[in-house]
XYZ file of C-alpha atoms in Angstrom:
602
model
C 27.011 -52.502 8.329
C 23.751 -54.068 7.176
C 22.060 -56.948 8.963
C 22.443 -59.143 5.865
C 26.213 -58.709 5.990
C 26.375 -59.664 9.669
C 24.343 -62.809 9.073
C 26.651 -63.726 6.189
C 29.760 -63.368 8.356
C 28.198 -65.525 11.099
C 27.408 -68.291 8.596
C 30.963 -68.098 7.273
C 32.370 -68.605 10.773
C 30.168 -71.656 11.397
C 31.336 -73.262 8.184
C 35.009 -73.124 9.224
C 34.637 -76.193 11.458
C 36.670 -78.979 9.663
C 40.163 -80.296 9.411
C 42.722 -78.906 11.900
C 44.712 -77.433 9.018
C 41.973 -74.761 8.464
C 42.377 -71.742 10.786
C 39.314 -70.623 12.702
C 40.435 -66.977 12.668
C 39.841 -65.150 9.390
C 42.854 -63.777 7.586
C 42.978 -60.034 6.748
C 42.626 -60.845 3.035
C 39.380 -62.722 3.660
C 38.128 -59.982 5.959
C 38.702 -57.298 3.364
C 36.728 -59.293 0.845
C 33.909 -59.595 3.302
C 33.945 -55.857 3.958
C 33.843 -55.117 0.252
C 30.848 -57.397 -0.218
C 29.068 -55.920 2.795
C 29.673 -52.392 1.496
C 28.130 -53.377 -1.819
C 25.165 -54.884 -0.065
C 24.855 -51.764 2.088
C 24.827 -49.516 -0.971
C 22.197 -51.703 -2.605
C 20.102 -51.508 0.545
C 20.356 -47.706 0.689
C 19.548 -47.422 -2.984
C 16.499 -49.615 -2.517
C 15.313 -47.449 0.383
C 15.776 -44.237 -1.587
C 13.833 -45.615 -4.555
C 11.049 -46.807 -2.275
C 10.908 -43.437 -0.553
C 10.872 -41.638 -3.890
C 7.870 -43.684 -5.007
C 6.094 -43.222 -1.730
C 6.016 -39.436 -1.653
C 4.671 -36.674 -3.893
C 5.081 -32.908 -3.739
C 1.833 -31.176 -2.775
C 1.966 -27.738 -4.430
C -1.501 -26.870 -3.059
C 0.209 -26.124 0.214
C 1.418 -22.903 -1.380
C -2.116 -21.535 -1.112
C -2.761 -22.927 2.359
C 0.247 -21.775 4.385
C 1.727 -18.352 3.704
C 3.957 -17.562 6.634
C 5.441 -21.021 7.239
C 6.847 -23.683 4.912
C 5.460 -23.617 1.423
C 6.123 -27.117 0.068
C 5.030 -30.216 1.940
C 5.594 -33.958 1.459
C 2.838 -36.449 2.071
C 2.524 -40.183 1.661
C 0.673 -41.480 -1.369
C -1.652 -44.499 -0.780
C -0.494 -47.602 -2.568
C -3.671 -47.812 -4.626
C -2.994 -44.328 -6.024
C 0.611 -44.981 -6.968
C -0.323 -46.950 -10.026
C -2.688 -44.206 -11.200
C -0.075 -41.498 -11.497
C -0.106 -40.180 -15.035
C 2.963 -39.394 -17.047
C 2.253 -35.690 -16.727
C 2.236 -35.888 -12.929
C 5.500 -37.852 -12.913
C 7.066 -35.176 -15.073
C 5.762 -32.456 -12.779
C 7.267 -34.184 -9.719
C 10.521 -34.675 -11.554
C 10.605 -30.990 -12.557
C 9.897 -29.927 -8.990
C 12.750 -32.083 -7.684
C 15.051 -30.599 -10.274
C 14.045 -27.122 -9.161
C 14.927 -27.932 -5.578
C 18.322 -29.176 -6.761
C 18.956 -26.193 -8.992
C 17.921 -23.641 -6.403
C 20.213 -25.141 -3.785
C 23.116 -24.988 -6.255
C 22.513 -21.646 -7.915
C 21.637 -19.532 -4.893
C 25.021 -20.349 -3.370
C 26.969 -19.172 -6.434
C 28.215 -15.672 -7.181
C 26.496 -13.459 -9.739
C 29.359 -13.448 -12.200
C 29.689 -17.262 -12.310
C 28.750 -18.986 -15.586
C 25.931 -21.500 -15.422
C 26.837 -23.459 -18.548
C 27.611 -26.554 -16.486
C 24.175 -26.606 -14.847
C 21.918 -29.334 -16.201
C 18.723 -27.296 -16.442
C 16.560 -25.467 -18.931
C 18.019 -21.960 -19.614
C 14.602 -20.412 -18.954
C 14.565 -21.947 -15.482
C 18.127 -20.781 -14.788
C 17.239 -17.250 -15.909
C 14.555 -16.958 -13.226
C 16.890 -18.017 -10.455
C 19.626 -15.728 -11.690
C 17.218 -12.760 -11.525
C 15.987 -13.797 -8.092
C 19.587 -13.960 -6.915
C 20.278 -10.504 -8.355
C 17.363 -9.030 -6.406
C 19.407 -9.816 -3.278
C 22.553 -8.129 -4.544
C 24.324 -5.539 -2.397
C 24.477 -3.338 -5.506
C 21.307 -1.227 -5.770
C 21.581 -0.816 -9.557
C 21.708 -4.595 -10.018
C 18.674 -5.026 -7.762
C 16.634 -2.464 -9.698
C 17.607 -3.965 -13.038
C 16.651 -7.454 -11.845
C 13.216 -6.298 -10.664
C 12.637 -4.576 -14.000
C 13.571 -7.737 -15.926
C 11.354 -9.885 -13.733
C 8.380 -7.633 -14.440
C 9.084 -7.237 -18.170
C 9.356 -10.968 -18.854
C 5.793 -12.167 -19.464
C 6.795 -15.706 -20.427
C 7.273 -17.241 -17.025
C 5.263 -20.363 -16.336
C 2.659 -20.424 -13.598
C 4.793 -22.579 -11.314
C 7.679 -20.132 -11.791
C 5.501 -17.224 -10.646
C 4.574 -19.243 -7.544
C 8.196 -20.103 -6.922
C 9.169 -16.426 -7.203
C 6.358 -15.432 -4.859
C 7.877 -17.685 -2.181
C 11.453 -16.476 -2.681
C 11.227 -12.672 -3.039
C 11.635 -10.442 -0.017
C 9.374 -7.465 0.820
C 11.708 -5.003 -0.935
C 11.485 -6.897 -4.213
C 7.751 -7.422 -3.796
C 7.158 -3.673 -3.374
C 9.301 -2.970 -6.437
C 7.279 -5.425 -8.537
C 3.999 -4.014 -7.226
C 5.013 -0.554 -8.491
C 5.693 -1.820 -12.015
C 3.009 -0.943 -14.602
C 0.502 -3.774 -15.076
C 2.634 -6.279 -13.184
C 1.505 -9.902 -13.182
C -0.266 -10.450 -9.856
C 0.992 -14.054 -9.691
C 4.262 -12.658 -8.351
C 2.566 -12.113 -4.981
C 1.451 -14.519 -2.289
C -2.195 -14.248 -1.417
C -2.883 -12.768 2.034
C -3.707 -15.224 4.836
C -7.424 -15.725 5.446
C -7.498 -17.406 8.841
C -8.036 -14.316 11.012
C -11.419 -14.050 12.718
C -12.971 -10.573 12.716
C -15.443 -10.671 15.614
C -15.068 -7.467 17.656
C -11.452 -7.059 16.645
C -11.692 -3.510 15.332
C -13.259 -2.152 18.473
C -10.901 -4.127 20.688
C -7.914 -2.809 18.731
C -9.194 0.735 19.038
C -9.817 0.350 22.756
C -6.268 -0.929 23.290
C -4.633 2.169 21.798
C -3.317 4.818 24.203
C -5.122 8.133 24.577
C -1.877 10.079 24.924
C -0.305 12.246 22.216
C -3.658 12.704 20.521
C -5.761 15.810 20.032
C -9.456 16.340 20.691
C -10.436 15.109 17.228
C -8.770 11.734 17.746
C -10.530 11.425 21.081
C -13.808 12.406 19.442
C -13.530 9.740 16.756
C -12.433 7.165 19.322
C -15.389 7.891 21.598
C -17.774 7.881 18.643
C -16.595 4.437 17.573
C -16.499 2.957 21.045
C -19.996 4.227 21.842
C -21.181 1.545 19.428
C -19.222 -1.234 21.084
C -20.572 -4.207 22.984
C -21.263 -4.630 26.690
C -18.323 -6.999 26.967
C -15.967 -4.311 25.724
C -17.482 -1.866 28.207
C -16.808 -4.277 31.054
C -13.287 -4.801 29.788
C -12.424 -1.087 29.792
C -14.464 0.018 32.814
C -17.447 1.966 31.562
C -16.968 5.544 30.460
C -14.673 7.706 28.440
C -14.134 11.160 29.939
C -13.079 13.943 27.616
C -13.167 17.517 28.849
C -15.023 16.525 32.004
C -18.020 14.956 30.243
C -18.539 11.238 30.475
C -19.370 9.617 27.142
C -20.926 6.175 27.518
C -19.704 3.898 24.769
C -21.391 0.606 25.635
C -24.515 0.206 23.569
C -26.187 -2.684 21.860
C -25.398 -3.249 18.198
C -28.824 -4.558 17.376
C -29.918 -1.278 15.779
C -26.546 -0.270 14.309
C -25.394 -1.826 11.016
C -21.987 -3.483 11.324
C -20.721 -1.527 8.321
C -21.494 1.743 10.088
C -19.686 0.589 13.211
C -16.676 -0.393 11.094
C -16.695 3.048 9.439
C -16.629 4.735 12.859
C -13.733 2.530 13.963
C -11.795 3.069 10.749
C -12.195 6.859 10.982
C -10.735 6.701 14.465
C -7.902 4.407 13.361
C -7.067 6.821 10.539
C -6.515 9.522 13.151
C -4.492 7.227 15.386
C -2.319 6.102 12.454
C -1.117 9.697 12.087
C 0.608 9.384 15.495
C 4.001 7.685 15.199
C 3.923 5.928 18.565
C 0.379 4.661 17.947
C 1.462 3.017 14.694
C 3.680 0.655 16.675
C 0.727 -0.262 18.889
C -1.465 -0.975 15.846
C 1.146 -3.316 14.342
C 1.993 -5.044 17.632
C -1.698 -5.711 18.451
C -2.411 -7.490 15.159
C -3.923 -4.479 13.432
C -2.432 -5.336 10.024
C -4.017 -8.806 9.948
C -7.302 -7.436 11.276
C -7.469 -4.716 8.628
C -6.627 -7.311 6.001
C -9.634 -9.386 7.081
C -11.979 -6.376 7.028
C -10.678 -5.414 3.583
C -11.431 -8.893 2.213
C -14.907 -8.949 3.746
C -15.888 -5.465 2.515
C -15.354 -5.866 -1.210
C -18.769 -4.214 -1.630
C -17.636 -0.953 -0.017
C -14.970 0.995 -1.881
C -15.028 3.695 0.808
C -14.173 1.255 3.597
C -11.402 -0.246 1.505
C -9.975 3.235 0.776
C -9.983 4.090 4.474
C -8.157 0.847 5.258
C -5.520 1.493 2.592
C -5.237 5.063 3.883
C -4.285 3.598 7.269
C -1.733 1.301 5.624
C -0.276 4.311 3.826
C 0.111 6.105 7.134
C 1.725 3.081 8.784
C 4.119 2.788 5.836
C 5.608 6.186 6.728
C 7.465 4.255 9.453
C 10.109 2.060 7.846
C 10.158 -0.202 10.894
C 6.681 -1.443 9.918
C 7.534 -2.361 6.318
C 8.464 -5.964 7.050
C 5.272 -6.543 9.015
C 3.155 -4.918 6.282
C 4.642 -7.223 3.662
C 4.331 -10.369 5.791
C 0.653 -9.698 6.442
C -0.064 -9.813 2.689
C -0.597 -6.123 1.951
C 1.764 -5.871 -0.991
C -0.351 -8.199 -3.130
C -3.507 -6.305 -2.125
C -1.951 -2.951 -3.033
C -0.625 -4.307 -6.325
C -4.116 -5.450 -7.294
C -5.687 -2.171 -6.135
C -3.166 -0.249 -8.249
C -4.710 -1.821 -11.346
C -8.236 -0.777 -10.363
C -9.937 1.423 -13.012
C -11.182 3.802 -10.319
C -8.650 6.600 -9.904
C -9.370 7.133 -6.206
C -8.731 3.477 -5.373
C -5.564 3.296 -7.451
C -4.206 6.564 -6.036
C -4.637 5.457 -2.426
C -2.743 2.246 -3.233
C -0.070 4.227 -5.118
C 0.557 6.426 -2.067
C 0.951 3.399 0.219
C 3.324 1.632 -2.187
C 5.375 4.787 -2.699
C 5.839 5.031 1.069
C 6.912 1.360 1.122
C 9.337 1.747 -1.781
C 12.580 2.995 -0.252
C 14.608 1.736 -3.221
C 13.507 4.370 -5.754
C 11.450 6.884 -3.743
C 13.191 9.147 -1.257
C 10.102 11.291 -0.550
C 7.339 10.293 1.839
C 3.673 11.112 1.305
C 1.840 12.007 4.547
C -1.887 11.648 5.010
C -3.733 13.883 2.550
C -0.917 14.139 -0.027
C -1.621 11.934 -3.053
C 0.676 11.223 -5.957
C -1.278 11.203 -9.221
C 1.771 10.755 -11.454
C 4.003 8.807 -11.684
C 2.280 6.133 -9.677
C 4.676 3.412 -10.807
C 8.426 3.103 -11.159
C 9.642 4.966 -14.210
C 12.919 5.815 -15.947
C 11.562 9.232 -16.895
C 13.388 12.008 -15.031
C 11.067 14.306 -13.069
C 11.628 17.918 -14.142
C 8.953 19.756 -12.157
C 6.121 19.353 -9.610
C 2.517 20.421 -10.188
C 0.387 20.729 -7.066
C -3.429 20.802 -7.062
C -5.116 22.445 -4.044
C -8.924 22.229 -3.799
C -11.323 24.687 -2.162
C -14.389 24.615 0.097
C -16.380 21.375 -0.165
C -13.684 20.051 -2.469
C -11.405 17.027 -2.306
C -8.191 15.726 -3.786
C -10.003 13.930 -6.600
C -13.600 15.048 -7.023
C -12.696 18.741 -7.458
C -10.780 17.883 -10.606
C -13.339 15.612 -12.230
C -14.397 16.449 -15.754
C -18.064 16.917 -14.917
C -20.956 15.254 -13.102
C -22.861 12.672 -15.105
C -26.354 11.422 -14.480
C -27.414 7.787 -14.636
C -28.387 7.987 -18.331
C -25.033 9.458 -19.289
C -23.247 6.780 -17.273
C -25.168 4.069 -19.083
C -24.491 5.555 -22.496
C -20.809 6.023 -21.719
C -20.548 2.380 -20.716
C -21.638 1.377 -24.244
C -18.911 3.404 -25.932
C -15.366 4.333 -25.186
C -14.974 7.997 -24.332
C -12.338 10.112 -22.665
C -14.336 10.987 -19.564
C -12.130 11.196 -16.489
C -12.742 11.233 -12.745
C -9.589 13.312 -12.314
C -8.205 15.139 -15.344
C -4.752 15.923 -13.817
C -4.213 12.168 -13.501
C -5.591 11.219 -16.890
C -4.732 14.147 -19.189
C -1.900 16.158 -17.679
C 0.191 13.082 -16.971
C -0.277 11.865 -20.560
C 0.675 15.228 -22.062
C 3.604 15.897 -19.703
C 5.065 12.563 -18.476
C 8.104 14.295 -16.941
C 5.977 16.002 -14.271
C 5.238 14.818 -10.758
C 1.563 15.583 -10.172
C 0.380 15.838 -6.552
C -3.066 16.530 -5.121
C -3.503 17.791 -1.574
C -6.590 17.135 0.539
C -7.890 18.810 3.716
C -11.343 18.990 5.311
C -13.390 22.119 4.564
C -17.061 22.890 5.195
C -19.607 25.640 4.724
C -21.179 24.982 8.085
C -20.007 23.641 11.431
C -22.892 21.189 11.219
C -21.058 19.490 8.381
C -17.694 19.193 10.166
C -16.626 15.634 10.844
C -15.060 16.638 14.142
C -16.534 19.534 16.156
C -13.182 20.149 17.847
C -11.619 20.618 14.411
C -13.253 24.013 13.935
C -10.479 25.720 15.859
C -7.963 24.201 13.428
C -9.617 25.398 10.215
C -8.064 28.841 9.939
C -5.802 29.634 7.001
C -2.877 30.157 9.374
C -3.229 26.706 10.929
C -3.788 24.905 7.622
C -0.847 26.692 6.034
C 1.596 25.474 8.674
C 0.142 21.973 8.596
C 0.409 21.630 4.816
C 3.883 23.134 4.618
C 5.182 20.369 6.920
C 3.551 17.702 4.776
C 4.812 19.166 1.498
C 8.334 19.418 2.861
C 8.229 15.694 3.744
C 7.020 14.994 0.186
C 10.035 16.800 -1.243
C 8.092 19.756 -2.676
C 10.490 22.648 -3.260
C 13.454 20.584 -4.429
C 12.541 21.135 -8.105
C 10.456 23.733 -10.040
C 6.888 24.001 -8.713
C 3.634 25.081 -10.374
C 0.532 25.573 -8.201
C -3.050 25.006 -9.407
C -5.591 26.191 -6.841
C -9.381 26.418 -6.754
C -11.485 28.687 -4.540
C -10.175 28.868 -0.985
C -7.235 26.725 -2.054
C -5.805 29.807 -3.776
C -5.902 31.751 -0.499
C -4.162 28.828 1.161
C -1.405 28.833 -1.494
C -0.808 32.547 -0.970
C -0.634 32.069 2.791
C 1.782 29.127 2.477
C 4.149 31.082 0.241
C 4.120 34.039 2.630
C 4.781 31.686 5.562
C 7.596 30.035 3.645
C 9.240 33.448 3.397
C 9.566 33.448 7.192
C 10.957 29.880 7.406
C 14.593 29.414 6.294
C 13.955 25.681 5.693
C 11.270 26.533 3.098
C 13.192 29.089 1.052
C 13.742 26.412 -1.591
C 9.966 26.313 -2.125
C 9.934 30.048 -2.813
C 12.904 29.937 -5.133
C 11.454 27.031 -7.151
C 7.886 28.333 -7.418
C 7.597 29.225 -11.106
C 3.891 29.746 -11.635
C 0.449 29.786 -10.033
C -2.972 29.219 -11.621
C -5.980 30.505 -9.691
C -9.382 29.024 -10.505
C -12.178 31.204 -9.147
C -10.237 32.299 -6.063
C -11.993 34.957 -3.900
C -9.019 37.277 -3.473
C -11.341 39.950 -2.015
C -13.961 37.671 -0.457
C -17.280 36.290 -1.618
C -20.990 37.098 -1.237
C -21.557 33.525 -0.097
C -19.673 34.204 3.129
C -21.805 37.291 3.826
C -24.948 35.282 3.084
C -23.827 32.537 5.488
C -23.033 35.001 8.250
C -26.386 36.745 7.864
C -28.202 33.441 8.411
C -25.753 32.187 11.024
C -28.551 30.829 13.141
C -29.416 28.498 10.273
C -26.035 27.608 8.820
C -23.530 28.210 11.639
C -20.842 29.335 9.152
C -17.476 27.679 9.590
C -14.189 29.505 10.164
C -13.270 29.122 6.489
C -16.457 30.864 5.433
C -16.116 33.642 7.998
C -12.598 34.330 6.710
C -14.017 34.826 3.193
C -16.311 37.790 3.890
C -16.397 40.322 1.081
C -13.859 43.134 1.402
C -12.324 41.474 4.423
C -9.303 43.462 5.724
C -7.440 40.220 6.356
C -7.970 39.057 2.763
C -6.919 42.457 1.394
C -3.733 42.379 3.490
C -3.043 38.795 2.371
C -3.468 39.759 -1.276
C -1.301 42.899 -1.028
C 1.517 41.000 0.655
C 1.301 38.237 -1.910
C 1.420 40.643 -4.860
C 4.605 42.168 -3.431
C 6.109 38.708 -3.031
C 5.070 37.639 -6.536
C 6.659 40.757 -7.999
C 9.860 40.198 -6.017
C 10.149 36.498 -6.944
C 8.828 36.970 -10.482
C 5.979 34.436 -10.119
C 3.942 33.839 -13.271
C 0.273 34.170 -12.261
C -2.815 33.266 -14.297
C -6.388 33.719 -12.936
C -9.694 32.284 -14.157
C -13.162 33.513 -13.132
C -16.497 31.677 -13.145
C -19.415 32.849 -15.260
C -22.060 30.258 -14.358
C -23.812 29.845 -10.970
C -23.040 26.901 -8.719
C -25.441 24.644 -6.835
C -24.512 24.634 -3.152
C -27.744 22.983 -2.004
C -31.021 21.625 -3.297
C -32.547 25.147 -3.424
C -29.510 27.453 -3.473
C -27.803 28.430 -6.727
C -25.380 31.378 -6.701
C -22.286 32.800 -8.325
C -19.826 31.906 -5.591
C -16.909 34.147 -6.630
C -17.742 37.178 -8.769
C -15.351 38.213 -11.501
C -14.209 41.299 -9.582
C -13.059 39.202 -6.648
C -11.428 36.537 -8.835
C -9.174 39.157 -10.434
C -6.099 40.226 -8.493
């Protein structure tokens, strides 16, 4: 009961003093009247307080950009001198925001099949909330349809995009990110409050040195050798690999920070391939730290690719998906997907595909890149086409159209041409949209001097690489539908070895049965003069294992080719070979025909 009502009753009691005929105790009828009046006064008081509170507060939508992992809408008091300056537009905005809060609380508690005709709101506003509710449906088909409709509707208002960004879960966010040319306003911006400092090196130093091979230890020691004295004191001084102490505490005064970051990222790439180490990276704040480095290194596409490569490796573990989304990576990957550079977009596409467990059942391990389709599509996939590069090649640069000098680059910028950095991505996908196009990458070198990891030399044989790639391709679902191989140089030898190895593995028989054709581009079926040349000057070049395996008329290559021809005849593979006719530059002063026509022919 309000204070005003109590005072009124007290005054009424005092006024009862008079003639004896008037009773001092109130009758029930009088008391009920008093209660009715006090209730009315109480309602008026509450109404007054609500109106005063409504005028004293405004909704600060700028908080959406300030706090990402906490509340997203805040109330703050408005100074009295500002109240009178509120424009009509601002009043309408506040009114609309309050209506949205009302509508959301009502609609999100209703079932999907309920009609919303009784809701007092604009149909366009209701449509957004209906779709957002559908994205949480237990029915997968309804969820997928809702995500598609959200992405296809380009008429949402800016505040509706921001509202959706706050409501959607990581599953819906990943689905939207994999839609072609999705509006980036659907995604919350990543937090920017993390301090970099020596975080990368501290993260690397905190990772265990178990379950890793010599290459991971090599990259780790290389990165930590550039760390600070404080980090050395923290970890105790020396790394010891193979009995040799490697001091890693050196001053950074002569080492550029970008170079140190590159060393650390190379080591983290190797660690991210180990399942148990992925949990350590996430638990120790690695996702937020990598996010900060990514934002600071907008001038280095290579550093950004390495970071996204790590995210793609972490995304192989479904337990990390929620953490990846909460640290803002979905919005970064969605933006990177729209990058005109094929390498950047393809790294983001791999990471998003590993995050998308709604429509993608395959997983893409490190070194397996999906060139098409990189977004969600209703087109059924009828076959897989795999591109395998050769010595000194890579998943993208091997399949570029051609090298262009600075003048050609400048002229091309002035006109629109069909030049492509990767023709399987640009041309094959356009001509055959029902294909899944994959490109596989592995390290290969002419000389051991060029190897990134000295300990990796023992892992560069065809036998080792064949087993390694077969495991990755199986995880990517290769062999479940018709397969066509496109191989260049040593990649062709690797394809032959993989198919022969698959013959011995019952789990890979599907790959053999579904292999329909193979295209060999300048593959040295009988070896190459370049290998002989490298061996003859071994003291200068230190030829790598790959090169030594390619010696002309090698018995091992002849046996590999004979066994493959028998297999191809048995399985009825369609084989097409191409030979080179122009010499190739393999150095500033060396220009040779790498694979002669006789060796390129089977």
